[in-house]
Structures are given as C-alpha cells and as structure tokens.
Coordinates of C-alpha atoms in Angstrom, one line a residue:
M79 CA 0.0 0.0 0.0
A80 CA 2.9 2.4 0.8
C81 CA 4.2 1.8 -2.7
L82 CA 0.8 2.6 -4.3
E83 CA 0.5 5.8 -2.3
V84 CA 4.0 7.0 -3.4
C85 CA 3.2 6.2 -7.0
K86 CA -0.1 8.3 -6.8
E87 CA 1.7 11.2 -5.1
S88 CA 4.3 11.0 -7.9
K89 CA 1.5 11.3 -10.5
Y90 CA 2.2 7.8 -11.9
K91 CA -1.4 6.7 -11.7
E92 CA -1.1 4.7 -14.8
E93 CA 1.7 2.7 -13.2
E94 CA 0.1 2.1 -9.8
E95 CA 1.4 -1.5 -9.8
G96 CA 4.7 -0.7 -11.4
C97 CA 6.9 -0.5 -8.3
T98 CA 9.7 -3.0 -7.8
L99 CA 9.1 -5.9 -5.4
D100 CA 12.6 -6.2 -3.9
G101 CA 12.4 -3.0 -1.7
S102 CA 14.7 -0.9 -4.0
V103 CA 14.2 2.9 -4.0
D104 CA 15.0 5.8 -6.3
F105 CA 17.4 8.6 -5.7
H106 CA 14.9 10.4 -3.5
G107 CA 14.2 7.4 -1.3
R108 CA 10.8 6.6 -2.8
P109 CA 9.9 3.1 -4.0
A110 CA 11.5 2.6 -7.4
I111 CA 9.1 2.5 -10.4
R112 CA 10.0 -0.4 -12.7
A113 CA 9.5 1.4 -16.0
K114 CA 11.4 4.5 -14.9
S115 CA 14.5 3.0 -13.2
G116 CA 17.1 0.3 -13.4
R117 CA 17.0 -2.6 -15.9
W118 CA 19.4 -2.7 -18.9
V119 CA 19.5 1.1 -19.4
A120 CA 21.2 1.4 -16.0
G121 CA 23.0 -1.9 -16.4
I122 CA 24.7 -1.0 -19.7
I123 CA 25.9 2.3 -18.1
I124 CA 27.5 0.3 -15.3
L125 CA 29.0 -2.2 -17.7
L126 CA 30.7 0.6 -19.7
N127 CA 31.8 2.2 -16.5
Q128 CA 33.4 -1.1 -15.4
G129 CA 35.2 -1.5 -18.7
L130 CA 36.7 2.0 -18.6
A131 CA 37.7 1.8 -15.0
T132 CA 39.3 -1.6 -15.5
L133 CA 41.3 -0.2 -18.5
A134 CA 42.5 2.6 -16.3
F135 CA 43.5 0.4 -13.4
F136 CA 45.4 -2.2 -15.4
G137 CA 47.0 0.6 -17.5
V138 CA 48.9 1.2 -14.3
G139 CA 49.1 -2.2 -12.7
V140 CA 50.1 -4.4 -15.7
N141 CA 53.6 -2.9 -16.0
M142 CA 54.2 -1.6 -12.5
V143 CA 57.1 -3.9 -11.8
L144 CA 58.9 -2.6 -15.0
F145 CA 58.2 1.0 -14.0
L146 CA 59.8 0.5 -10.6
T147 CA 62.9 -1.2 -12.1
R148 CA 63.4 1.1 -15.1
V149 CA 62.3 4.4 -13.8
L150 CA 62.9 4.2 -10.0
Q151 CA 66.0 1.9 -10.4
Q152 CA 64.8 -0.7 -7.9
N153 CA 66.2 -4.2 -8.1
N154 CA 63.9 -7.1 -9.1
A155 CA 63.2 -8.4 -5.6
E156 CA 62.5 -4.9 -4.2
A157 CA 60.2 -4.1 -7.1
A158 CA 58.3 -7.4 -6.8
N159 CA 57.8 -6.9 -3.1
N160 CA 56.5 -3.3 -3.6
V161 CA 54.1 -4.5 -6.3
S162 CA 52.8 -7.3 -3.9
K163 CA 52.2 -4.7 -1.2
W164 CA 50.4 -2.4 -3.6
T165 CA 48.2 -5.3 -4.9
G166 CA 47.5 -6.5 -1.4
T167 CA 46.4 -2.9 -0.5
V168 CA 43.8 -3.0 -3.3
Y169 CA 42.1 -6.1 -1.9
I170 CA 42.3 -4.8 1.7
C171 CA 40.6 -1.6 0.5
S172 CA 37.9 -3.7 -1.1
L173 CA 36.8 -4.8 2.4
V174 CA 36.8 -1.1 3.6
G175 CA 34.7 -0.1 0.6
A176 CA 32.2 -3.0 1.2
F177 CA 31.9 -2.1 4.9
L178 CA 31.2 1.6 4.3
S179 CA 28.7 0.7 1.6
D180 CA 26.7 -1.9 3.5
S181 CA 26.9 0.0 6.8
Y182 CA 26.6 3.7 6.1
W183 CA 27.0 5.2 2.7
G184 CA 25.1 2.9 0.3
R185 CA 26.5 1.6 -2.9
Y186 CA 25.9 4.6 -5.1
K187 CA 27.6 7.1 -2.8
T188 CA 30.5 4.6 -2.1
C189 CA 31.1 4.0 -5.8
A190 CA 31.1 7.8 -6.6
I191 CA 33.4 8.7 -3.7
F192 CA 36.0 6.0 -4.4
Q193 CA 35.9 6.7 -8.2
I194 CA 36.8 10.4 -7.4
I195 CA 39.7 9.2 -5.3
F196 CA 40.7 6.8 -8.1
V197 CA 40.7 9.7 -10.7
F198 CA 42.6 12.0 -8.4
G199 CA 45.3 9.3 -7.8
L200 CA 45.7 8.7 -11.5
V201 CA 46.0 12.4 -12.3
S202 CA 48.5 12.8 -9.5
L203 CA 50.5 9.8 -10.8
S204 CA 50.5 11.2 -14.3
L205 CA 51.6 14.7 -13.2
S206 CA 54.3 13.4 -10.8
S207 CA 55.8 11.0 -13.3
Y208 CA 55.8 13.5 -16.2
L209 CA 57.2 16.4 -14.1
F210 CA 59.7 14.7 -11.8
L211 CA 60.5 11.1 -12.7
F212 CA 61.3 11.0 -16.4
R213 CA 64.8 12.5 -16.3
P214 CA 66.5 12.5 -18.8
K215 CA 63.7 12.9 -21.2
G216 CA 62.8 9.7 -23.0
C217 CA 64.1 7.4 -20.2
G218 CA 62.3 4.4 -18.9
D219 CA 62.6 2.1 -21.9
E220 CA 64.6 -1.1 -21.9
L221 CA 67.8 0.7 -23.0
T222 CA 67.7 4.1 -21.3
P223 CA 67.6 4.1 -17.4
C224 CA 66.4 7.1 -15.5
G225 CA 68.5 9.2 -13.1
E226 CA 68.3 9.6 -9.4
H227 CA 65.2 11.0 -7.7
S228 CA 64.7 12.8 -4.4
S229 CA 62.9 11.3 -1.5
M230 CA 60.1 13.9 -2.0
E231 CA 59.6 12.9 -5.6
I232 CA 59.5 9.2 -4.7
S233 CA 57.1 9.9 -1.8
F234 CA 54.7 11.8 -4.1
F235 CA 54.8 8.8 -6.5
Y236 CA 53.9 6.4 -3.7
I237 CA 51.1 8.6 -2.4
S238 CA 49.7 8.7 -5.9
I239 CA 49.7 4.9 -6.5
Y240 CA 48.3 4.2 -3.1
L241 CA 45.4 6.6 -3.8
V242 CA 44.9 4.6 -7.0
A243 CA 44.8 1.4 -4.9
L244 CA 42.4 3.0 -2.4
G245 CA 40.1 4.3 -5.1
N246 CA 39.9 1.1 -7.1
G247 CA 39.8 -1.2 -4.1
G248 CA 36.9 0.6 -2.5
Y249 CA 35.0 0.9 -5.9
Q250 CA 35.3 -2.7 -7.2
P251 CA 33.2 -4.8 -4.8
N252 CA 30.4 -2.2 -4.9
I253 CA 30.0 -1.7 -8.6
A254 CA 29.2 -5.3 -9.3
T255 CA 26.6 -5.4 -6.6
F256 CA 25.2 -2.0 -7.6
G257 CA 24.8 -3.3 -11.1
A258 CA 22.9 -6.3 -9.8
D259 CA 20.7 -4.0 -7.8
Q260 CA 19.2 -2.6 -11.1
F261 CA 17.3 -5.9 -11.6
D262 CA 14.4 -7.0 -9.4
E263 CA 15.0 -10.7 -8.7
E264 CA 11.4 -11.0 -7.5
E265 CA 10.2 -10.4 -11.1
P266 CA 11.0 -13.4 -13.3
K267 CA 12.2 -11.5 -16.4
E268 CA 14.4 -9.2 -14.5
G269 CA 15.6 -12.1 -12.4
H270 CA 17.0 -13.7 -15.5
S271 CA 18.6 -10.4 -16.6
K272 CA 20.2 -10.2 -13.2
V273 CA 21.9 -13.6 -13.7
A274 CA 23.0 -12.6 -17.2
F275 CA 24.4 -9.3 -15.8
F276 CA 27.2 -11.0 -13.9
S277 CA 28.5 -12.7 -17.0
Y278 CA 28.5 -9.5 -19.0
F279 CA 30.1 -7.7 -16.1
Y280 CA 33.0 -10.1 -16.1
L281 CA 33.3 -9.8 -19.9
A282 CA 33.5 -6.0 -19.5
L283 CA 36.2 -6.4 -17.0
N284 CA 38.2 -8.6 -19.3
L285 CA 37.8 -6.5 -22.4
G286 CA 39.0 -3.4 -20.4
S287 CA 42.1 -5.4 -19.3
L288 CA 42.7 -6.6 -22.8
F289 CA 43.3 -3.1 -24.1
S290 CA 45.6 -2.4 -21.2
N291 CA 47.6 -5.6 -21.5
T292 CA 48.1 -5.2 -25.2
I293 CA 48.1 -1.6 -26.5
L294 CA 48.9 0.3 -23.3
G295 CA 51.4 -2.4 -22.3
Y296 CA 53.2 -2.0 -25.6
F297 CA 53.5 1.8 -25.3
E298 CA 54.7 1.6 -21.7
D299 CA 57.2 -1.2 -22.6
E300 CA 58.6 1.2 -25.2
G301 CA 59.1 3.9 -22.5
M302 CA 56.0 6.0 -23.2
W303 CA 54.9 5.8 -19.6
A304 CA 53.4 9.3 -19.4
L305 CA 51.2 8.5 -22.4
G306 CA 50.0 5.3 -20.7
F307 CA 49.3 7.0 -17.4
W308 CA 47.4 9.9 -19.0
V309 CA 45.3 7.5 -21.0
S310 CA 44.4 5.7 -17.8
A311 CA 43.5 8.9 -16.1
G312 CA 41.3 9.9 -19.0
S313 CA 39.6 6.5 -19.0
A314 CA 38.9 6.7 -15.3
F315 CA 37.5 10.3 -15.6
S316 CA 35.2 9.2 -18.5
A317 CA 34.0 6.2 -16.3
L318 CA 33.2 8.6 -13.5
V319 CA 31.3 11.1 -15.7
L320 CA 29.3 8.2 -17.3
F321 CA 28.5 6.8 -13.9
L322 CA 27.2 10.2 -12.7
C323 CA 25.1 10.7 -15.8
G324 CA 23.0 7.6 -14.9
T325 CA 22.2 8.9 -11.4
S326 CA 18.5 9.6 -12.1
R327 CA 18.0 6.1 -13.5
Y328 CA 19.6 4.0 -10.7
R329 CA 17.8 1.9 -8.1
H330 CA 19.2 1.9 -4.6
F331 CA 19.1 -0.1 -1.4
K332 CA 19.4 1.7 2.0
P333 CA 22.5 0.8 4.1
S334 CA 21.8 -1.4 7.1
G335 CA 24.1 -0.1 9.7
N336 CA 27.3 -1.7 11.2
P337 CA 27.2 -5.5 10.6
L338 CA 29.9 -6.0 13.2
S339 CA 27.7 -4.9 16.0
R340 CA 24.8 -7.0 14.8
F341 CA 27.1 -10.1 14.6
G342 CA 28.4 -9.3 18.1
Q343 CA 24.9 -8.9 19.5
V344 CA 24.0 -12.4 18.3
I345 CA 27.1 -14.1 19.7
V346 CA 26.8 -12.3 23.1
A347 CA 23.0 -13.0 23.4
A348 CA 23.5 -16.7 22.5
A349 CA 26.4 -17.0 25.0
K350 CA 24.3 -15.5 27.8
K351 CA 21.6 -18.2 27.3
W352 CA 23.9 -21.2 26.8
R353 CA 22.1 -23.1 29.5
V354 CA 18.6 -22.4 28.2
Q355 CA 16.5 -25.5 27.2
M356 CA 15.4 -24.6 23.7
P357 CA 11.9 -25.6 22.3
P358 CA 12.0 -28.3 19.5
S359 CA 10.5 -26.0 16.9
G360 CA 11.6 -22.5 15.9
E361 CA 8.1 -21.0 16.1
E362 CA 8.5 -19.6 19.6
L363 CA 11.6 -17.6 18.7
Y364 CA 11.6 -13.8 18.7
D365 CA 10.9 -11.9 15.5
I366 CA 9.6 -8.5 14.7
D367 CA 7.8 -6.9 11.8
A368 CA 10.0 -5.6 9.0
K369 CA 8.9 -2.0 9.6
E370 CA 10.0 -2.1 13.2
S371 CA 13.2 -4.0 12.7
S372 CA 16.7 -2.5 12.7
M373 CA 17.3 -4.0 9.3
N374 CA 16.1 -0.9 7.5
G375 CA 13.4 -2.6 5.5
N376 CA 15.5 -5.4 4.1
R377 CA 13.7 -8.7 3.4
K378 CA 13.3 -11.0 6.4
I379 CA 15.3 -14.2 6.5
L380 CA 13.3 -17.2 7.5
H381 CA 14.5 -19.5 10.2
T382 CA 16.7 -22.5 9.4
H383 CA 17.8 -25.4 11.7
G384 CA 21.5 -25.2 11.3
F385 CA 23.9 -23.7 14.0
K386 CA 21.2 -24.2 16.6
F387 CA 23.4 -22.7 19.3
L388 CA 22.8 -19.2 17.8
D389 CA 19.0 -19.7 18.0
R390 CA 19.4 -19.0 21.7
A391 CA 19.9 -15.3 20.9
A392 CA 16.3 -15.2 19.7
F393 CA 14.9 -17.2 22.6
I394 CA 12.6 -15.0 24.8
S395 CA 13.5 -15.5 28.4
S396 CA 11.5 -14.2 31.4
R397 CA 13.9 -11.3 31.7
D398 CA 13.3 -10.4 28.1
L399 CA 9.5 -10.4 28.7
E400 CA 10.1 -8.0 31.6
D401 CA 12.1 -5.7 29.4
Q402 CA 9.4 -5.7 26.8
K403 CA 6.7 -4.8 29.4
H404 CA 8.7 -1.7 30.2
S405 CA 9.4 -1.0 26.4
R406 CA 13.1 -1.7 26.8
Q407 CA 14.8 -3.4 23.9
N408 CA 18.3 -4.9 24.6
L409 CA 19.7 -6.4 21.4
W410 CA 22.7 -7.7 23.4
S411 CA 20.2 -10.1 25.2
L412 CA 17.5 -10.7 22.6
C413 CA 17.9 -10.6 18.8
P414 CA 15.2 -11.1 16.1
I415 CA 15.6 -14.3 14.2
T416 CA 16.4 -12.4 11.0
Q417 CA 19.5 -11.0 12.7
V418 CA 20.5 -14.5 13.9
E419 CA 20.0 -16.0 10.4
E420 CA 22.2 -13.2 9.0
V421 CA 25.1 -14.6 11.1
K422 CA 24.2 -18.2 10.0
C423 CA 24.4 -17.2 6.3
I424 CA 27.9 -15.9 6.7
L425 CA 29.0 -19.0 8.6
R426 CA 27.6 -21.2 5.9
L427 CA 29.4 -19.2 3.1
L428 CA 32.9 -19.5 4.7
P429 CA 33.6 -23.1 3.8
I430 CA 32.6 -22.5 0.2
W431 CA 34.8 -19.3 0.1
L432 CA 37.8 -21.2 1.6
C433 CA 37.5 -23.8 -1.2
T434 CA 37.9 -21.0 -3.8
I435 CA 41.3 -20.0 -2.6
I436 CA 43.1 -23.0 -4.2
Y437 CA 41.5 -22.1 -7.5
S438 CA 42.9 -18.6 -7.1
V439 CA 46.3 -20.1 -6.6
V440 CA 45.9 -21.7 -10.1
F441 CA 44.6 -18.5 -11.6
T442 CA 47.6 -16.5 -10.3
Q443 CA 50.0 -18.7 -12.2
M444 CA 48.9 -17.0 -15.4
A445 CA 50.6 -13.8 -14.4
S446 CA 53.7 -15.4 -13.0
L447 CA 54.9 -18.9 -13.9
F448 CA 53.0 -19.0 -17.3
V449 CA 55.0 -15.9 -18.3
E450 CA 58.3 -17.4 -17.1
Q451 CA 57.5 -20.6 -19.0
G452 CA 56.6 -18.6 -22.2
A453 CA 59.8 -16.5 -21.9
A454 CA 61.8 -19.8 -22.1
M455 CA 60.1 -20.9 -25.3
K456 CA 60.5 -19.8 -28.9
T457 CA 58.8 -16.4 -29.0
T458 CA 59.6 -15.2 -32.5
V459 CA 57.5 -15.5 -35.6
S460 CA 59.6 -14.3 -38.6
N461 CA 61.2 -11.1 -37.2
F462 CA 58.4 -10.3 -34.8
R463 CA 58.9 -11.1 -31.1
I464 CA 55.9 -12.0 -29.0
P465 CA 56.0 -10.8 -25.4
A466 CA 55.4 -13.7 -23.1
A467 CA 52.9 -11.6 -21.0
S468 CA 50.8 -10.9 -24.1
M469 CA 49.7 -14.6 -24.2
S470 CA 47.2 -13.7 -21.5
S471 CA 45.1 -12.2 -24.5
F472 CA 44.1 -15.8 -25.2
D473 CA 42.7 -16.1 -21.7
I474 CA 40.6 -13.0 -22.3
L475 CA 39.4 -14.3 -25.7
S476 CA 38.6 -17.6 -24.1
V477 CA 36.5 -15.8 -21.4
A478 CA 34.5 -13.9 -24.2
V479 CA 33.9 -17.1 -26.2
F480 CA 32.9 -19.2 -23.2
I481 CA 30.5 -16.6 -21.8
F482 CA 28.8 -16.6 -25.2
L483 CA 28.7 -20.5 -25.3
Y484 CA 27.5 -20.7 -21.7
R485 CA 24.7 -18.1 -22.1
R486 CA 23.5 -19.2 -25.5
V487 CA 24.3 -22.9 -25.7
L488 CA 25.1 -24.7 -22.5
D489 CA 22.6 -23.0 -20.2
P490 CA 19.5 -23.6 -22.5
L491 CA 20.7 -27.2 -23.2
V492 CA 21.0 -28.0 -19.4
G493 CA 17.5 -26.5 -18.9
R494 CA 16.0 -28.7 -21.5
I495 CA 17.8 -31.8 -20.1
K496 CA 16.4 -31.0 -16.7
K497 CA 12.9 -30.5 -18.3
S498 CA 12.2 -27.7 -16.0
D499 CA 12.0 -23.9 -16.0
S500 CA 15.4 -23.7 -14.2
K501 CA 18.2 -21.5 -15.5
G502 CA 20.5 -24.5 -16.1
L503 CA 23.5 -25.2 -13.8
T504 CA 23.3 -23.6 -10.3
E505 CA 26.1 -21.4 -9.1
L506 CA 27.5 -24.1 -6.9
Q507 CA 27.6 -26.6 -9.8
R508 CA 29.3 -24.0 -12.1
M509 CA 31.9 -23.3 -9.5
G510 CA 32.6 -27.1 -9.3
V511 CA 32.9 -27.2 -13.1
G512 CA 35.4 -24.3 -12.9
L513 CA 37.6 -26.4 -10.5
V514 CA 37.5 -29.4 -12.9
I515 CA 38.6 -27.2 -15.8
A516 CA 41.4 -25.7 -13.6
V517 CA 42.7 -29.2 -13.1
L518 CA 42.8 -29.6 -16.9
A519 CA 44.7 -26.3 -17.2
M520 CA 47.4 -27.4 -14.8
I521 CA 47.7 -30.8 -16.6
S522 CA 48.0 -29.0 -19.9
A523 CA 50.6 -26.6 -18.6
G524 CA 52.6 -29.6 -17.2
I525 CA 52.5 -31.5 -20.4
V526 CA 53.7 -28.4 -22.4
E527 CA 56.5 -28.0 -19.9
C528 CA 57.6 -31.6 -20.4
Y529 CA 57.9 -31.0 -24.1
R530 CA 59.5 -27.6 -23.6
L531 CA 62.3 -29.3 -21.6
K532 CA 62.6 -32.0 -24.2
Y533 CA 63.6 -29.3 -26.8
A534 CA 65.5 -27.0 -24.4
K535 CA 69.1 -26.0 -24.2
G536 CA 70.3 -26.8 -20.7
D537 CA 73.0 -24.1 -20.5
C538 CA 70.7 -21.3 -21.7
T539 CA 69.3 -19.1 -18.9
H540 CA 66.1 -17.5 -20.3
C541 CA 67.8 -16.5 -23.5
E542 CA 66.0 -16.2 -26.8
G543 CA 65.6 -19.7 -28.3
S544 CA 66.2 -21.5 -25.0
S545 CA 63.7 -24.1 -26.3
S546 CA 62.7 -24.6 -29.9
L547 CA 59.1 -25.3 -28.8
S548 CA 56.8 -22.4 -29.9
I549 CA 55.2 -20.3 -27.3
F550 CA 51.8 -20.9 -29.1
W551 CA 51.7 -24.3 -27.4
Q552 CA 50.7 -22.4 -24.3
I553 CA 47.4 -21.4 -25.9
P554 CA 45.5 -24.5 -24.5
Q555 CA 46.4 -23.7 -20.9
Y556 CA 45.4 -20.1 -21.2
A557 CA 42.2 -21.1 -22.9
F558 CA 41.4 -23.6 -20.1
I559 CA 42.0 -20.9 -17.5
G560 CA 39.7 -18.5 -19.3
A561 CA 37.0 -21.2 -19.5
S562 CA 37.4 -22.0 -15.8
E563 CA 37.0 -18.3 -14.9
V564 CA 33.6 -18.1 -16.6
F565 CA 32.4 -21.0 -14.4
M566 CA 34.2 -20.1 -11.2
Y567 CA 34.5 -16.4 -10.9
V568 CA 31.2 -15.5 -12.6
G569 CA 29.4 -18.2 -10.6
Q570 CA 31.2 -16.9 -7.5
L571 CA 29.9 -13.4 -8.1
E572 CA 26.4 -14.6 -8.6
F573 CA 26.5 -17.0 -5.7
F574 CA 27.8 -14.6 -3.1
N575 CA 25.4 -11.9 -4.3
A576 CA 22.4 -14.2 -4.1
Q577 CA 23.3 -15.9 -0.8
T578 CA 24.4 -12.9 1.3
P579 CA 21.7 -11.0 3.3
D580 CA 20.4 -7.8 1.8
G581 CA 22.5 -5.7 4.1
L582 CA 25.8 -7.5 3.2
K583 CA 25.7 -7.6 -0.6
S584 CA 28.9 -5.6 -1.1
F585 CA 30.6 -7.8 1.5
G586 CA 29.8 -10.8 -0.7
S587 CA 31.5 -9.2 -3.7
A588 CA 34.5 -8.3 -1.5
L589 CA 34.8 -12.0 -0.6
C590 CA 35.5 -12.7 -4.3
M591 CA 38.4 -10.2 -4.3
T592 CA 39.9 -11.4 -1.1
S593 CA 39.9 -15.0 -2.5
I594 CA 42.2 -13.8 -5.3
S595 CA 44.3 -11.9 -2.8
L596 CA 44.8 -14.9 -0.5
G597 CA 45.4 -17.0 -3.6
N598 CA 48.5 -14.8 -4.3
Y599 CA 49.8 -15.2 -0.8
V600 CA 49.2 -19.0 -0.8
S601 CA 50.9 -19.3 -4.2
S602 CA 54.0 -17.4 -2.9
L603 CA 54.1 -19.7 0.2
L604 CA 53.7 -22.8 -1.9
V605 CA 56.5 -21.8 -4.2
S606 CA 58.8 -21.0 -1.2
M607 CA 58.0 -24.4 0.4
V608 CA 58.6 -26.3 -2.9
M609 CA 61.9 -24.6 -3.5
K610 CA 63.1 -25.2 0.0
I611 CA 62.2 -28.9 -0.2
S612 CA 63.4 -29.5 -3.8
T613 CA 66.7 -27.7 -3.4
G614 CA 68.1 -30.3 -0.9
D615 CA 71.3 -32.2 -1.7
H616 CA 72.6 -29.3 -3.9
M617 CA 69.8 -29.8 -6.4
P618 CA 68.6 -26.7 -8.5
G619 CA 65.0 -27.2 -7.4
W620 CA 61.8 -27.4 -9.4
I621 CA 61.6 -23.6 -10.2
P622 CA 65.2 -22.4 -10.5
G623 CA 66.4 -19.2 -12.3
N624 CA 67.2 -21.4 -15.3
L625 CA 63.9 -23.3 -15.9
N626 CA 65.8 -25.7 -18.2
R627 CA 67.5 -27.1 -15.2
G628 CA 64.4 -27.4 -13.1
H629 CA 61.1 -29.3 -13.1
L630 CA 58.3 -26.7 -13.5
D631 CA 56.2 -29.5 -14.8
R632 CA 56.2 -31.2 -11.4
F633 CA 54.9 -28.0 -9.8
Y634 CA 52.1 -27.8 -12.3
F635 CA 51.1 -31.4 -11.6
L636 CA 51.3 -30.7 -7.9
L637 CA 48.8 -27.9 -8.3
A638 CA 46.6 -30.2 -10.4
A639 CA 46.7 -32.7 -7.5
L640 CA 45.9 -30.0 -4.9
T641 CA 43.0 -28.7 -7.0
T642 CA 41.6 -32.2 -7.3
I643 CA 41.7 -32.6 -3.5
D644 CA 40.1 -29.2 -3.2
L645 CA 37.4 -30.3 -5.6
V646 CA 36.5 -33.2 -3.4
V647 CA 36.3 -31.0 -0.3
Y648 CA 34.3 -28.5 -2.3
V649 CA 31.7 -31.0 -3.4
A650 CA 31.2 -32.1 0.2
C651 CA 30.8 -28.5 1.4
A652 CA 28.4 -27.7 -1.5
K653 CA 26.2 -30.7 -0.7
W654 CA 26.2 -29.6 3.0
Y655 CA 25.3 -26.0 2.1
K656 CA 21.8 -24.7 2.9
N657 CA 20.4 -21.8 0.9
I658 CA 19.3 -18.6 2.4
K659 CA 15.5 -18.4 2.8
L660 CA 14.1 -15.0 2.2
E661 CA 10.4 -14.1 2.9
G662 CA 8.4 -14.2 -0.3
K663 CA 11.1 -16.1 -2.3
C664 CA 10.4 -19.6 -3.6
E665 CA 12.8 -22.2 -2.3
E666 CA 12.9 -24.1 -5.6
N667 CA 14.2 -21.1 -7.4
E668 CA 17.1 -20.6 -5.0
P669 CA 20.5 -20.6 -6.7
G670 CA 22.6 -22.5 -4.3
N671 CA 21.3 -26.1 -4.7
F672 CA 24.0 -28.6 -5.5
K673 CA 23.0 -31.9 -6.8
V674 CA 25.3 -34.5 -8.5

C-alpha cells in the first residue's frame, strides 16, 4: 500500500502496480518504479563504467614492476615486493569499501566517492611522473635508465599509486553489486537479466584489461609511460562522468548499519543463554515486523535449523519479557531471528569461500609462472617477437567465447535436459565445473613444460631460443584458465550476491576479491616451500632461475593434485550447504542447490 501511495503522489497513476518488489528505492528514497528505473539502461551504463575503470587500473598495474625497475631503479626483488604490497592494499581496501557501503553510505555514494579518489590518484601519478620522474627525457625504456630521484619525488609517486589502490579497491566490490541492484529478482524476467548481468560484467572487466595488456602495455614497454598514465586517467574520468550521468536512473538499497555490532549482539546474546533449554521448533523464537526492525526494510530471512546454538539469541527469556513490558529493547540479550540468520548465512558461506582460494592459486600462475615458461620458449615469428605476457590475451578471448557459449548454448541445453524452468546449472555446480577445468589447465601446462624441456638448451638461462618449442603451445592452458574463470568467478559473483543477506551484498562481492588476494599469498608460500624442499642435496629445485635445469612440470602437476583434493572437499561443502531463505522467495528457485 505504501508503494501505491507514493506512486499516486508522484502522478504515476497509470503505473500504480509498477513499483519494484525487492524493496529498492529511487534517488529520493521513494519506492523505485519499474519502468522508470534500473534494468538494462542502468545496467549498460554500469558495464561501460566497469570496462573503462578496468582499463584505467590495469593501465597502471600491468607494468608496475617494469616501471619500478626502469624508472625508479629498484632491483627485481624490491620491485616485486612493492608490487605485492600495492596489490594487497587494493584487496584490503575492497573490504573497507564494502563495509562503508553496506553500513553507512550505500552503494551509489560509495562508488562515486572512491571513483573520485581513483581519478585523483591517476592524475597525481601522471603529473608526478611527467614532471619529476622521467629524467633525462625519454628514459624508462629497456635501454635508457632514468636518473636519481629525491625522496620527496618518490614519496609523491607512492602517495599517488596508493590513492589509486584505495580508489579502485573501494570501488570494485560495490560496482558489481550496484549493477545487480538494477534488476528486481522478485520479477521473473528481471531475475534472468540479473543472472546474465554478472556474465557481461566479467566480460566488460576482461575487455578493459585486454586493451591495457596489449596496446597500453606495448607503449609503456617502449618507454612511453606518461602517455599510458594519462590514457588511464582519461579513461577513469570518462568512467566517473558516465556513472554520474546515470544517477536519475539507478535503483538503490538503503544501508543497514554496522554489521559487526549485529554479529556481536547475536554471539553475546546466545552465549548469555547457553544453559537455556530450547523448544523443539523455531516457532517460539523472537521476531519483529520488518517495519519495526533494525534491518532498515531489508527482506526478512526465514528460520533454518543449522547452527542451533545461535538460535538461543532469539529465545525469549523471562527477563526479556520483563524488558518488553517496560518498552526496553536490549539487542545484546535478545535478537530477532532475521538477525540470527544473517550470522548463520555468513558462517555457511565461509567453507565455500575457503575452497575457492586454491582455485585462485591456479589463476595467479597465469601472471607469473606461465609468463616465465613462455619466456623460455620460442617467442619469435619471422622477425616479430611475441612478449610472453601478451599470451594472456588468449585467456581474455577464451572468457569472451565461453561466456557466449554458456549463455547461448550450455545454459539452455541443461535447462532442456532437466525438463524444468530452471536456468541451467546452479552457481555451486558451475563453480565445481570451474575447478574441474582448472585441473585440466594445470595438466595441460605440465605437459607443455615436459615437451619444452625436451627441446630445451640446458645451458641457456632464459635467453631467446632456449627451447625450440613455440610459445603458441601455451594457448590451451590459457584457454582452459579462461573457461574456468567463466564458471568459477562469474558463478562466484552470482552466488555470493544471491546468498548474502540484503544488508551485506557488497561484502559478498569483496569475498571474491579477497579470495584472489589470498590465492596470491598461498601461491607465494607454496613456491617457497617447494623450493626449500626441492633444493636439498645441492639440487637446483623445481623452479630455479634457469627453468631448463628445473622441473616446473612437477609444480604444475602438484597444483593439479591439490586442486583435485580441493574439488573433493568443495563437493562435500556444497552438498552440506543450505540456501538462504528469504520471505516471499520460492525455495525451488534458490540458486545455491548442488546436486550431483
């Protein structure tokens, strides 16, 4: 009724039943009208925004290690360490951005503020590099090193790149969720569009990075760093302007307040009542009307039977009854069941999230060991030299192809096989398929390395022609990684968005980013452990400086074995997982079901 009243007051009498059903509002806080907001008009704006922002970010990040060695004269170890710290900061900032969005600012305001910081950081980086760092003029290519720099000039550079990290990190987990907000999942047609949006979002991300990895990467490798940085700044500014132009069209969800205090209240309230004898059913547990709740109008979560200890937080004791008589509400003693279920949802997600970290270990090899392997192969075609890092273009092309194949071929085919109105594979099933393809990627990389060693020159340390095997034999492993991304990362985005409570959607997207971050750290730890073990008895180890004297193939096969074990654990966790149950949402349409 409130929706109809607002529609009438807004003179939309012909659209009295045209308000969204998921609780989204317009820019002024009124219930959003379906025909006047969101959908693909807003979705396309956000996809273009994501593509331009990704181009800007990778225009800086893709060659950061080369910039530090050639322009700032850092050694390889120092440069690699600084890049790792910078990359880690991006992912830490994603948690900060998600927290501010879900708790206080909302997704639109958070995206706008962090994009402004992002643009400011890129402009500062471009100015500081152009005015202070490129001396003598034209330095920074492979042949012309730059001169010494003052501590102030270097400090200004680091302030700039960490502003870039803060801006991009705070923006990334919110823009995907904000894009999904533009589609009402309670309406069937828009619900299908919402699922499709995540695939197109990941495609936009990859197309933006493709331009950076190829064209911008080439110019920066040739020493035209200022041009690359200014193009990145211009792209980020265009993304910001485009985002702001869609303001009147967006749908919004109100922030829900600090989730840490809500979680703490449930834990404390449950601990206080640890001796309470609970009733067998959940009907007697405390709940309140959505209008009176502290959840700011978010959909209520229905009671589930897992983690029963936490249900004690919603048990109404005699003391709670006394407080209610005197109109006192102590959330540290009594929590509504929706608040309790919010904690349960996060606890159920954690095992699934932990299983994605090993996949991220596999994914990170594409930017490290795959490049090292390619550099030790034949990289010339006629007189043209193929940069080993540019082989990642085949990964991006694979992502584009498999998104099309999944959306247009596999998804409808699975739906027909199931003989139901379902959307095909569930998110959990797709993530499992992604792990299977990741195993194939590592096996493929290991086989290629076996043949590379067969045609290698043992005394050649990463010199041109160290192996007569062409670098194009790497295409299958890059293609497998791209295909696995479509199933794992796109499925992961959809899954965490669908299975997190309404007040924690951005946190769900941040989980995807932290999975990649932890994958980097685990990969580094794994490489260090392998080298320490394999270098015993004066052996060169599996991954020495000269790959021709090592056994990189064994490391790839080790990753294949670890991913297989992870797949088994993942299937067990997925079968155990119970979907979130939202009021008014049909259980059979929930995306998390996993059936073998």
